[in-house]
Short mmCIF file of C-alpha atoms in Angstrom, two decimals:
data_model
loop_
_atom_site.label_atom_id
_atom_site.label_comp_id
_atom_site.label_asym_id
_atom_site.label_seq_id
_atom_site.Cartn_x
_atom_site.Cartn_y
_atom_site.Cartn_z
CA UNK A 1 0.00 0.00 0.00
CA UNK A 2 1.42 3.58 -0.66
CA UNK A 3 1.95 5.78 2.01
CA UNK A 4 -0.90 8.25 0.22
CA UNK A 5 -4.09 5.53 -0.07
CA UNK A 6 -4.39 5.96 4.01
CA UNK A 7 -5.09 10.11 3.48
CA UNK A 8 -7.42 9.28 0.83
CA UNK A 9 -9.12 7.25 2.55
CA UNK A 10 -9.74 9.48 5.29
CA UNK A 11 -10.57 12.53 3.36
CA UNK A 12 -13.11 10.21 1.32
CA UNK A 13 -14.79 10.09 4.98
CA UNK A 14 -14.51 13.43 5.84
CA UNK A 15 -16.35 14.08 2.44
CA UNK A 16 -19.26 11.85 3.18
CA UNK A 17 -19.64 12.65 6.80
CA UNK A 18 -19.70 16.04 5.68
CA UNK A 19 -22.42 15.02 2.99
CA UNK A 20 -24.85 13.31 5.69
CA UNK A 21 -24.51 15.85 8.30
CA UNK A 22 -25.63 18.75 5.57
CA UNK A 23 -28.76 16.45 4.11
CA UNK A 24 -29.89 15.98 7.58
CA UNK A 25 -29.90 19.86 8.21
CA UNK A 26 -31.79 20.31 4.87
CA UNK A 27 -34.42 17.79 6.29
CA UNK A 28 -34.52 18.89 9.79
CA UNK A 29 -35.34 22.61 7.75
CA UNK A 30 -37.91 21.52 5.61
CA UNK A 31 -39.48 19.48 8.52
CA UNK A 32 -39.70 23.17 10.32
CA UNK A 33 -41.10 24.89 7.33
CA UNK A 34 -43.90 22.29 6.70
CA UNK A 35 -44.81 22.62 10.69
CA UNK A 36 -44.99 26.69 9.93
CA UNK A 37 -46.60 27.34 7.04
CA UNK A 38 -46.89 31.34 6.23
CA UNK A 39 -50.30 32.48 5.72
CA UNK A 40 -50.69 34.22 2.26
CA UNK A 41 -51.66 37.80 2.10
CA UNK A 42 -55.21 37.13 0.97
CA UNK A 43 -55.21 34.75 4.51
CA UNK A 44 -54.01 37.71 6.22
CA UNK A 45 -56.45 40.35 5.35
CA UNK A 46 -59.52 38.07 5.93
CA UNK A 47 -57.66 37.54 9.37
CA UNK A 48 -57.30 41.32 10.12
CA UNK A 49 -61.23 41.92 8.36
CA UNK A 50 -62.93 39.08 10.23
CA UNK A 51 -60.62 40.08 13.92
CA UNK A 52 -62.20 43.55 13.38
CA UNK A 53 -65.32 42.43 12.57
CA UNK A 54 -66.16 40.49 15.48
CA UNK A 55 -64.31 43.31 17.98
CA UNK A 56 -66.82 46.07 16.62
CA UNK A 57 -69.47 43.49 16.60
CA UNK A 58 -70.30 44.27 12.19
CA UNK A 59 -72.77 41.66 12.37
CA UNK A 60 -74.61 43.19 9.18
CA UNK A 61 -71.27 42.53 7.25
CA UNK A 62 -71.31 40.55 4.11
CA UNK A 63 -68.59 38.78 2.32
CA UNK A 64 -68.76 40.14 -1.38
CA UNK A 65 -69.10 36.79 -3.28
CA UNK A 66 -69.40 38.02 -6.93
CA UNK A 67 -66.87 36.12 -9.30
CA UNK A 68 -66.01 33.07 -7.24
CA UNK A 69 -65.86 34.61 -4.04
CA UNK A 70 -61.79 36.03 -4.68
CA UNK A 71 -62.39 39.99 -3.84
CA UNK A 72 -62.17 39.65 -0.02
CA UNK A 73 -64.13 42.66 0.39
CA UNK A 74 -66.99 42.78 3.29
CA UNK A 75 -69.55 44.93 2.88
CA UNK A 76 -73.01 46.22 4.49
CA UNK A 77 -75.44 48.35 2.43
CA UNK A 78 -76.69 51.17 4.61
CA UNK A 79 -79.47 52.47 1.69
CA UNK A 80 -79.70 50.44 -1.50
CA UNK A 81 -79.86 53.51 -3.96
CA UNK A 82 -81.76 54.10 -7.27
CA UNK A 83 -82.35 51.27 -8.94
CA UNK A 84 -83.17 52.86 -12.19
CA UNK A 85 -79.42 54.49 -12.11
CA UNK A 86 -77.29 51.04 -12.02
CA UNK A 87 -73.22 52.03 -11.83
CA UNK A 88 -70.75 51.07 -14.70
CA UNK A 89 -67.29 51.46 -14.73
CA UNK A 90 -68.45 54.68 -17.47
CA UNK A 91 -70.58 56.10 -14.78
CA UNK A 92 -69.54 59.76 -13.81
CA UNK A 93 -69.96 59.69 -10.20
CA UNK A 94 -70.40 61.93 -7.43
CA UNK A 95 -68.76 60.24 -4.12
CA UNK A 96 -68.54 61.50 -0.60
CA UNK A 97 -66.77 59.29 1.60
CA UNK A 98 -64.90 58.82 5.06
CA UNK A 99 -61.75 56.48 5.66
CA UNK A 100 -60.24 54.58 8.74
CA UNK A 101 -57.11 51.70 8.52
CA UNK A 102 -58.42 48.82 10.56
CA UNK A 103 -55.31 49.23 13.21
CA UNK A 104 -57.08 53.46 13.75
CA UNK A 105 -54.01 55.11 13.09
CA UNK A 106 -55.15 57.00 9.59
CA UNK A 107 -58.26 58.60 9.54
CA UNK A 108 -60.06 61.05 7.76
CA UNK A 109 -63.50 61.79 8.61
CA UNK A 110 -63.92 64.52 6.73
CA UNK A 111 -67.22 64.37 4.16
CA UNK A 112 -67.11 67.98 3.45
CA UNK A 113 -63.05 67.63 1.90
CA UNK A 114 -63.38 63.63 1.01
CA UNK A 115 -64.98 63.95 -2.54
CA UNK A 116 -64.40 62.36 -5.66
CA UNK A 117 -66.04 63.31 -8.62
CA UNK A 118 -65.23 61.42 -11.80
CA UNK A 119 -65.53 58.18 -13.90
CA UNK A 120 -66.21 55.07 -11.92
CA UNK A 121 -63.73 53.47 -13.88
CA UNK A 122 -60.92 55.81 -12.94
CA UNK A 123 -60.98 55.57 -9.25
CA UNK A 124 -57.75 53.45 -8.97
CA UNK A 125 -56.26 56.35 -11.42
CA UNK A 126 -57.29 58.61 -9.09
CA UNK A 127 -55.22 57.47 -5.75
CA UNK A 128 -58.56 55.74 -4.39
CA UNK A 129 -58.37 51.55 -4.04
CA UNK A 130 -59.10 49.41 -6.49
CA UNK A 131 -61.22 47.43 -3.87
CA UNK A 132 -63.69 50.67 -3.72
CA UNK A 133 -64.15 50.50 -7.59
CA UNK A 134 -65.14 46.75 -7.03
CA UNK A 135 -67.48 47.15 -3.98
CA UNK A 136 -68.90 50.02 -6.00
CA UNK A 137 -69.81 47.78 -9.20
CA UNK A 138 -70.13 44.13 -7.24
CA UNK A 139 -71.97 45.55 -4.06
CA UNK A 140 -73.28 48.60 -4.36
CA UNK A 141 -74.65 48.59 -7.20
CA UNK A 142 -76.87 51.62 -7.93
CA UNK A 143 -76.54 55.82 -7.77
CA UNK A 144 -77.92 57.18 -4.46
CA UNK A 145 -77.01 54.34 -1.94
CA UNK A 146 -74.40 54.62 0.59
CA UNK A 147 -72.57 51.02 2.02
CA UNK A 148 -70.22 50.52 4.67
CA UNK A 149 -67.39 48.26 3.49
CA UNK A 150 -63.88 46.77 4.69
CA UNK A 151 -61.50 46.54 1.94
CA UNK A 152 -57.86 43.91 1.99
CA UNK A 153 -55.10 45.74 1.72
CA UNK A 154 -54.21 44.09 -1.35
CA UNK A 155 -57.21 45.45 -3.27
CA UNK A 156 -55.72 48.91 -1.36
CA UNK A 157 -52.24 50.28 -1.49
CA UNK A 158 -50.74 46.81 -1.08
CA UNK A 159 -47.47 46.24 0.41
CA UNK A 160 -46.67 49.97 -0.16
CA UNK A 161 -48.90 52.00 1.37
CA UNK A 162 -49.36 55.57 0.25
CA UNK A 163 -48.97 58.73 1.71
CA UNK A 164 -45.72 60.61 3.03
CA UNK A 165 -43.58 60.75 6.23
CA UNK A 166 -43.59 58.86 9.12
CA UNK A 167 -46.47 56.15 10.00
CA UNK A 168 -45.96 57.01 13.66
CA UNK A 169 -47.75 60.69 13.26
CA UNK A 170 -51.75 60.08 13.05
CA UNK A 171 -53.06 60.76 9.31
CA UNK A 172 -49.75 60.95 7.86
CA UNK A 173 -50.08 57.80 5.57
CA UNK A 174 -51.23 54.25 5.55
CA UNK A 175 -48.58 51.63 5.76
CA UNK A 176 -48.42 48.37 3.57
CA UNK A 177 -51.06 45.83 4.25
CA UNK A 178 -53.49 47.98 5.89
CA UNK A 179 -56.89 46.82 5.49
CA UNK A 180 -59.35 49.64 5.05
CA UNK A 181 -62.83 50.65 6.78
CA UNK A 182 -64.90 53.13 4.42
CA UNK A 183 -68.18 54.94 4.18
CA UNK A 184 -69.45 55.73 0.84
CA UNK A 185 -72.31 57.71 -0.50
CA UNK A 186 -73.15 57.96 -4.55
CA UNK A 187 -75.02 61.21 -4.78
CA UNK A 188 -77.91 60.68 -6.97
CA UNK A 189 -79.03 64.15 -7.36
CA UNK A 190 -76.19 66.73 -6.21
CA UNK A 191 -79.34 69.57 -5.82
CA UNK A 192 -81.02 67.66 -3.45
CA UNK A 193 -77.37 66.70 -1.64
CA UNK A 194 -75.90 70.18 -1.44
CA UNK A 195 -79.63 71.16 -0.07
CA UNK A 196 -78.87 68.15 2.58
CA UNK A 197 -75.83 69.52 3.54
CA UNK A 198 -76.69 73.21 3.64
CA UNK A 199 -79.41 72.99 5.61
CA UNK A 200 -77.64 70.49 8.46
CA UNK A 201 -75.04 73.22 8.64
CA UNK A 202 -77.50 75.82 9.48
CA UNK A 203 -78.58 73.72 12.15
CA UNK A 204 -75.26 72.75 13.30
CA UNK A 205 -73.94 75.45 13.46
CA UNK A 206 -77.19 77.62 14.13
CA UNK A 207 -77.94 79.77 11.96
CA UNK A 208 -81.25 81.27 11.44
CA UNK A 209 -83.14 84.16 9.28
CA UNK A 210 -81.37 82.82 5.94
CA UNK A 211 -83.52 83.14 2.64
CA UNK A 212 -83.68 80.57 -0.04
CA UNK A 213 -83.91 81.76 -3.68
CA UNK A 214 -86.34 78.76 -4.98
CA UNK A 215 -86.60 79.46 -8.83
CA UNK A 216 -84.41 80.86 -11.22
CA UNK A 217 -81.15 80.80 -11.79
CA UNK A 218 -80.20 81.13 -8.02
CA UNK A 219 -82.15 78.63 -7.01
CA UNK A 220 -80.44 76.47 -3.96
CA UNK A 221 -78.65 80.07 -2.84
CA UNK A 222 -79.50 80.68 1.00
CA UNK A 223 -78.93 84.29 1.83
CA UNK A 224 -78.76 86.72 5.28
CA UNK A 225 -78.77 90.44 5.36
CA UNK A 226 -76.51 91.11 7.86
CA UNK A 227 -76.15 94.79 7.86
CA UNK A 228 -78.63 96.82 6.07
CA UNK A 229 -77.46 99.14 3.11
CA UNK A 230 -76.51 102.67 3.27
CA UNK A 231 -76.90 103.90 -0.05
CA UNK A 232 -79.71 103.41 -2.95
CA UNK A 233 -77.23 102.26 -6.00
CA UNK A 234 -78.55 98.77 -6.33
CA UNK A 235 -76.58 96.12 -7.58
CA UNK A 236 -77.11 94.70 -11.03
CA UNK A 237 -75.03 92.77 -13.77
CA UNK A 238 -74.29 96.05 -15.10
CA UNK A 239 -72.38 97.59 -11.93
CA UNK A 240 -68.80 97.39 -11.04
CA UNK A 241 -68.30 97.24 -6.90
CA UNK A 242 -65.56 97.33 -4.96
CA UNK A 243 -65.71 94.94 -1.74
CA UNK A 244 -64.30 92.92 1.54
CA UNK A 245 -65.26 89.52 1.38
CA UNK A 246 -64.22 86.12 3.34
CA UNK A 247 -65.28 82.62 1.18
CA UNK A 248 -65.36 79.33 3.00
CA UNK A 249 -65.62 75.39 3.22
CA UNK A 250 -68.64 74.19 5.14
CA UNK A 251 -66.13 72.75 7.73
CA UNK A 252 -64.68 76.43 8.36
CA UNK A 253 -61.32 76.00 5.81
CA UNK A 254 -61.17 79.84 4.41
CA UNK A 255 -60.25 79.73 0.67
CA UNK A 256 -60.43 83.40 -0.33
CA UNK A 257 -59.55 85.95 1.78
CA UNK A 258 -60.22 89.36 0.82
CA UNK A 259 -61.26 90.50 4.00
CA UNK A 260 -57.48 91.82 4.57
CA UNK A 261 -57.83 95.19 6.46
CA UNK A 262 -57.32 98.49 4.78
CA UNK A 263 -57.18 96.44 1.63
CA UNK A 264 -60.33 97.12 -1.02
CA UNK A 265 -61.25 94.31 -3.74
CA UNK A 266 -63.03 95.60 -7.14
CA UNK A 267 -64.82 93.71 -9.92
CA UNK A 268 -67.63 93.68 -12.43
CA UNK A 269 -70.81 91.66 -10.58
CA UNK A 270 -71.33 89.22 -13.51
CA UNK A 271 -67.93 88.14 -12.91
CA UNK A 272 -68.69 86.66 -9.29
CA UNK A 273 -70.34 82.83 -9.19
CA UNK A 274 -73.54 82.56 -9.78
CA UNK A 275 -74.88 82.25 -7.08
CA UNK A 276 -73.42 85.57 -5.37
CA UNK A 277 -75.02 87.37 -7.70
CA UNK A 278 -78.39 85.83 -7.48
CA UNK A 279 -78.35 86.58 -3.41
CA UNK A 280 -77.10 90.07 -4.46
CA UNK A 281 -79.61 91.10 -6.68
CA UNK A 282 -82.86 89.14 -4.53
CA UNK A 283 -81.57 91.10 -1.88
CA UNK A 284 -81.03 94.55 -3.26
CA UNK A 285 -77.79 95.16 -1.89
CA UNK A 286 -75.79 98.25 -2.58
CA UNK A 287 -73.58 100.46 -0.53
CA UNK A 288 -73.04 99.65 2.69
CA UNK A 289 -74.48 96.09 2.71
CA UNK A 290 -73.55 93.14 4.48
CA UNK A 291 -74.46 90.01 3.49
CA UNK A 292 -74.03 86.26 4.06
CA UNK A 293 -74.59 83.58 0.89
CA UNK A 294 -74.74 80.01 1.11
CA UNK A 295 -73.86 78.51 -2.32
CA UNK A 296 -74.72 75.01 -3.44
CA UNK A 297 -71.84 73.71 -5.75
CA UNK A 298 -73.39 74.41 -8.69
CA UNK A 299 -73.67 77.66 -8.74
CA UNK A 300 -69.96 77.86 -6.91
CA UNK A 301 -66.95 75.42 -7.74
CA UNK A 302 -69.33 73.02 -9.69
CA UNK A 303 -67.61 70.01 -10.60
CA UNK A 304 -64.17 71.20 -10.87
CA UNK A 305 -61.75 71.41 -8.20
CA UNK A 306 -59.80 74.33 -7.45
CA UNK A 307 -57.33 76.33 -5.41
CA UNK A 308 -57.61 79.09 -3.18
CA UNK A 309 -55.49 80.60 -0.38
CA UNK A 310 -56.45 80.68 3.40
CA UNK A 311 -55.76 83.44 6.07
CA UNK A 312 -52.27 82.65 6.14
CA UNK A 313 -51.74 83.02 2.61
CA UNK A 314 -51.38 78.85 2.26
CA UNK A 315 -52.89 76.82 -0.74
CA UNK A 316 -55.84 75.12 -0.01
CA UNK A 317 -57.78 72.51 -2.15
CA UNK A 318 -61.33 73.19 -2.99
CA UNK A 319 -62.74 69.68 -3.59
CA UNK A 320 -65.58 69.51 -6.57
CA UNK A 321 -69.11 69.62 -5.44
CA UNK A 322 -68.38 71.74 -2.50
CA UNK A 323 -70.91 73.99 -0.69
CA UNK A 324 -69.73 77.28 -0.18
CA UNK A 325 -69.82 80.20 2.38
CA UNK A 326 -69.48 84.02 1.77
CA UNK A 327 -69.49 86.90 3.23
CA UNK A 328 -69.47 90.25 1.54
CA UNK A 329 -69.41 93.79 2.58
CA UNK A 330 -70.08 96.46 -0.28
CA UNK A 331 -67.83 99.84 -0.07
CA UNK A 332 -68.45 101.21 -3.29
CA UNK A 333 -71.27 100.60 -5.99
CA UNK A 334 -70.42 101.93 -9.70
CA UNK A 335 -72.03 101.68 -13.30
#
């Protein structure tokens, strides 16, 4: 025997010893991972869904089943809408909403801000979940009914999130696989709405003596003589005025300030909405007058969003469909 065959032989054990000792450690490792299977993500939204379900005892909750049952989504329909106005993914929509993560960290409550006015189809375009598009079309189904409905995070902003900044501060942004608790409402008629909403902040807020202008072209306005006028100029579409004036959001954001001291505004009338110049002229202001107008959106922003500037000279988002507040005071009346 040579003097090598002994090392050989001994390495040709090291080798296989080697060999068994790493197939029983891939063994012993796939015996672990069969004993802990992870749950999928679908498994863990219907977790989170169903754990927050029975916590907040949602026992009018329904698990959306159309297509095979695959959405996830849980839903309850508060008022089933207008049957004769069924939603398509063409359907220009007017949608007022409120939004919570299941864990309560994001919220925003906010009806008066949380609008969306476009295409049912392009509500995933538009930053909103994909998951409210389905419960809208699946669940939902018609214009004019409002539904509660908890939405998977992975029919939301996934793994993701959205938003920007920390997760720690309240209403910064929703982390990945948040599950989502909406309320929805699909105006049917955005007359009858803005009336709705008008009218509750009145009451809220308590307001009395307003007039409504019921036909014409103002119709929907809500107006308040608040100081009578000093002068006998009457405003028409023909006058020029020069004014103070302070426009609002229903939930108190200021958009237009022109109510700066020592600071006049001028314009024509007929370039004002719509509905300032209705309350205007139904209320004969001129010199002198001061006046608060509620508008209804049409005859404000209408469907458009816009921008405006608050108090503090910051930009401030006028959502579409919004109800309005002004108040005027009239310096100067001109032809």
């Amino acid at each position: 025997m040579r003097a090598e065959e002994p090392f050989k032989n001994n390495l040709l054990q090291m080798k296989q010893t080697t060999f068994i000792l790493l197939l029983f450690c891939v063994i012993g490792l796939l015996s672990c991972r069969k004993d802990k299977i992870e749950p999928t993500i679908k498994q863990y939204d219907q977790q989170q869904i169903l754990n927050y379900i029975k916590v907040h005892g949602l026992t009018n909750m329904v698990r959306d089943t159309v297509g095979g049952d695959t959405t996830g989504i849980y839903y309850e329909i508060l008022s089933p809408g207008n049957t004769a106005h069924r939603l398509q993914y063409p359907s220009l929509i007017s949608l007022v909403y409120t939004l919570r993560t299941l864990d309560g960290v994001y919220t925003s409550i906010d009806t008066i801000n949380n609008h969306f006015y476009d295409y049912l189809g392009h509500i995933a375009t538009d930053n909103l979940p994909l998951g409210l598009q389905t419960a809208l079309i699946n669940d939902l189904k018609y214009s004019g009914g409002r539904m509660r409905v908890l939405i998977p995070s992975h029919l939301a902003y996934g793994v993701n999130g959205t938003g920007s900044g920390s997760s720690q501060v309240a209403n910064n942004r929703i982390t990945g696989n948040e599950c989502l608790d909406y309320y929805i409402n699909v105006v049917d008629s955005q007359p009858v709405y803005d009336d709705l909403v008008i009218n509750n902040y009145m009451k809220n807020n308590s307001l009395t003596g307003y007039t409504k202008i019921t036909t014409g072209t103002g119709a929907g306005t809500y107006y308040k003589v608040l100081t009578v006028p000093t002068g006998t100029d009457i405003i028409d579409s023909s006058k020029t005025i020069t004014y103070t004036a302070t426009g609002q959001l229903l939930n108190g954001i200021i958009f237009n300030n022109q109510n700066v001291s020592g600071v006049t505004n001028s314009g024509d009338v007929d370039n004002l909405y719509v509905g300032i110049q209705q309350a205007m002229y139904a209320s004969q202001a001129s010199v002198g007058t001061k006046i608060s107008i509620l508008l209804p959106s049409a005859l404000g922003i209408g469907t458009t969003s816009s921008t405006g500037t608050d108090q503090n000279n910051n930009s401030v988002t006028i959502p579409a469909n919004s109800c309005m507040r002004f108040t005027f005071i009239i310096d100067t009346v001109t032809p």
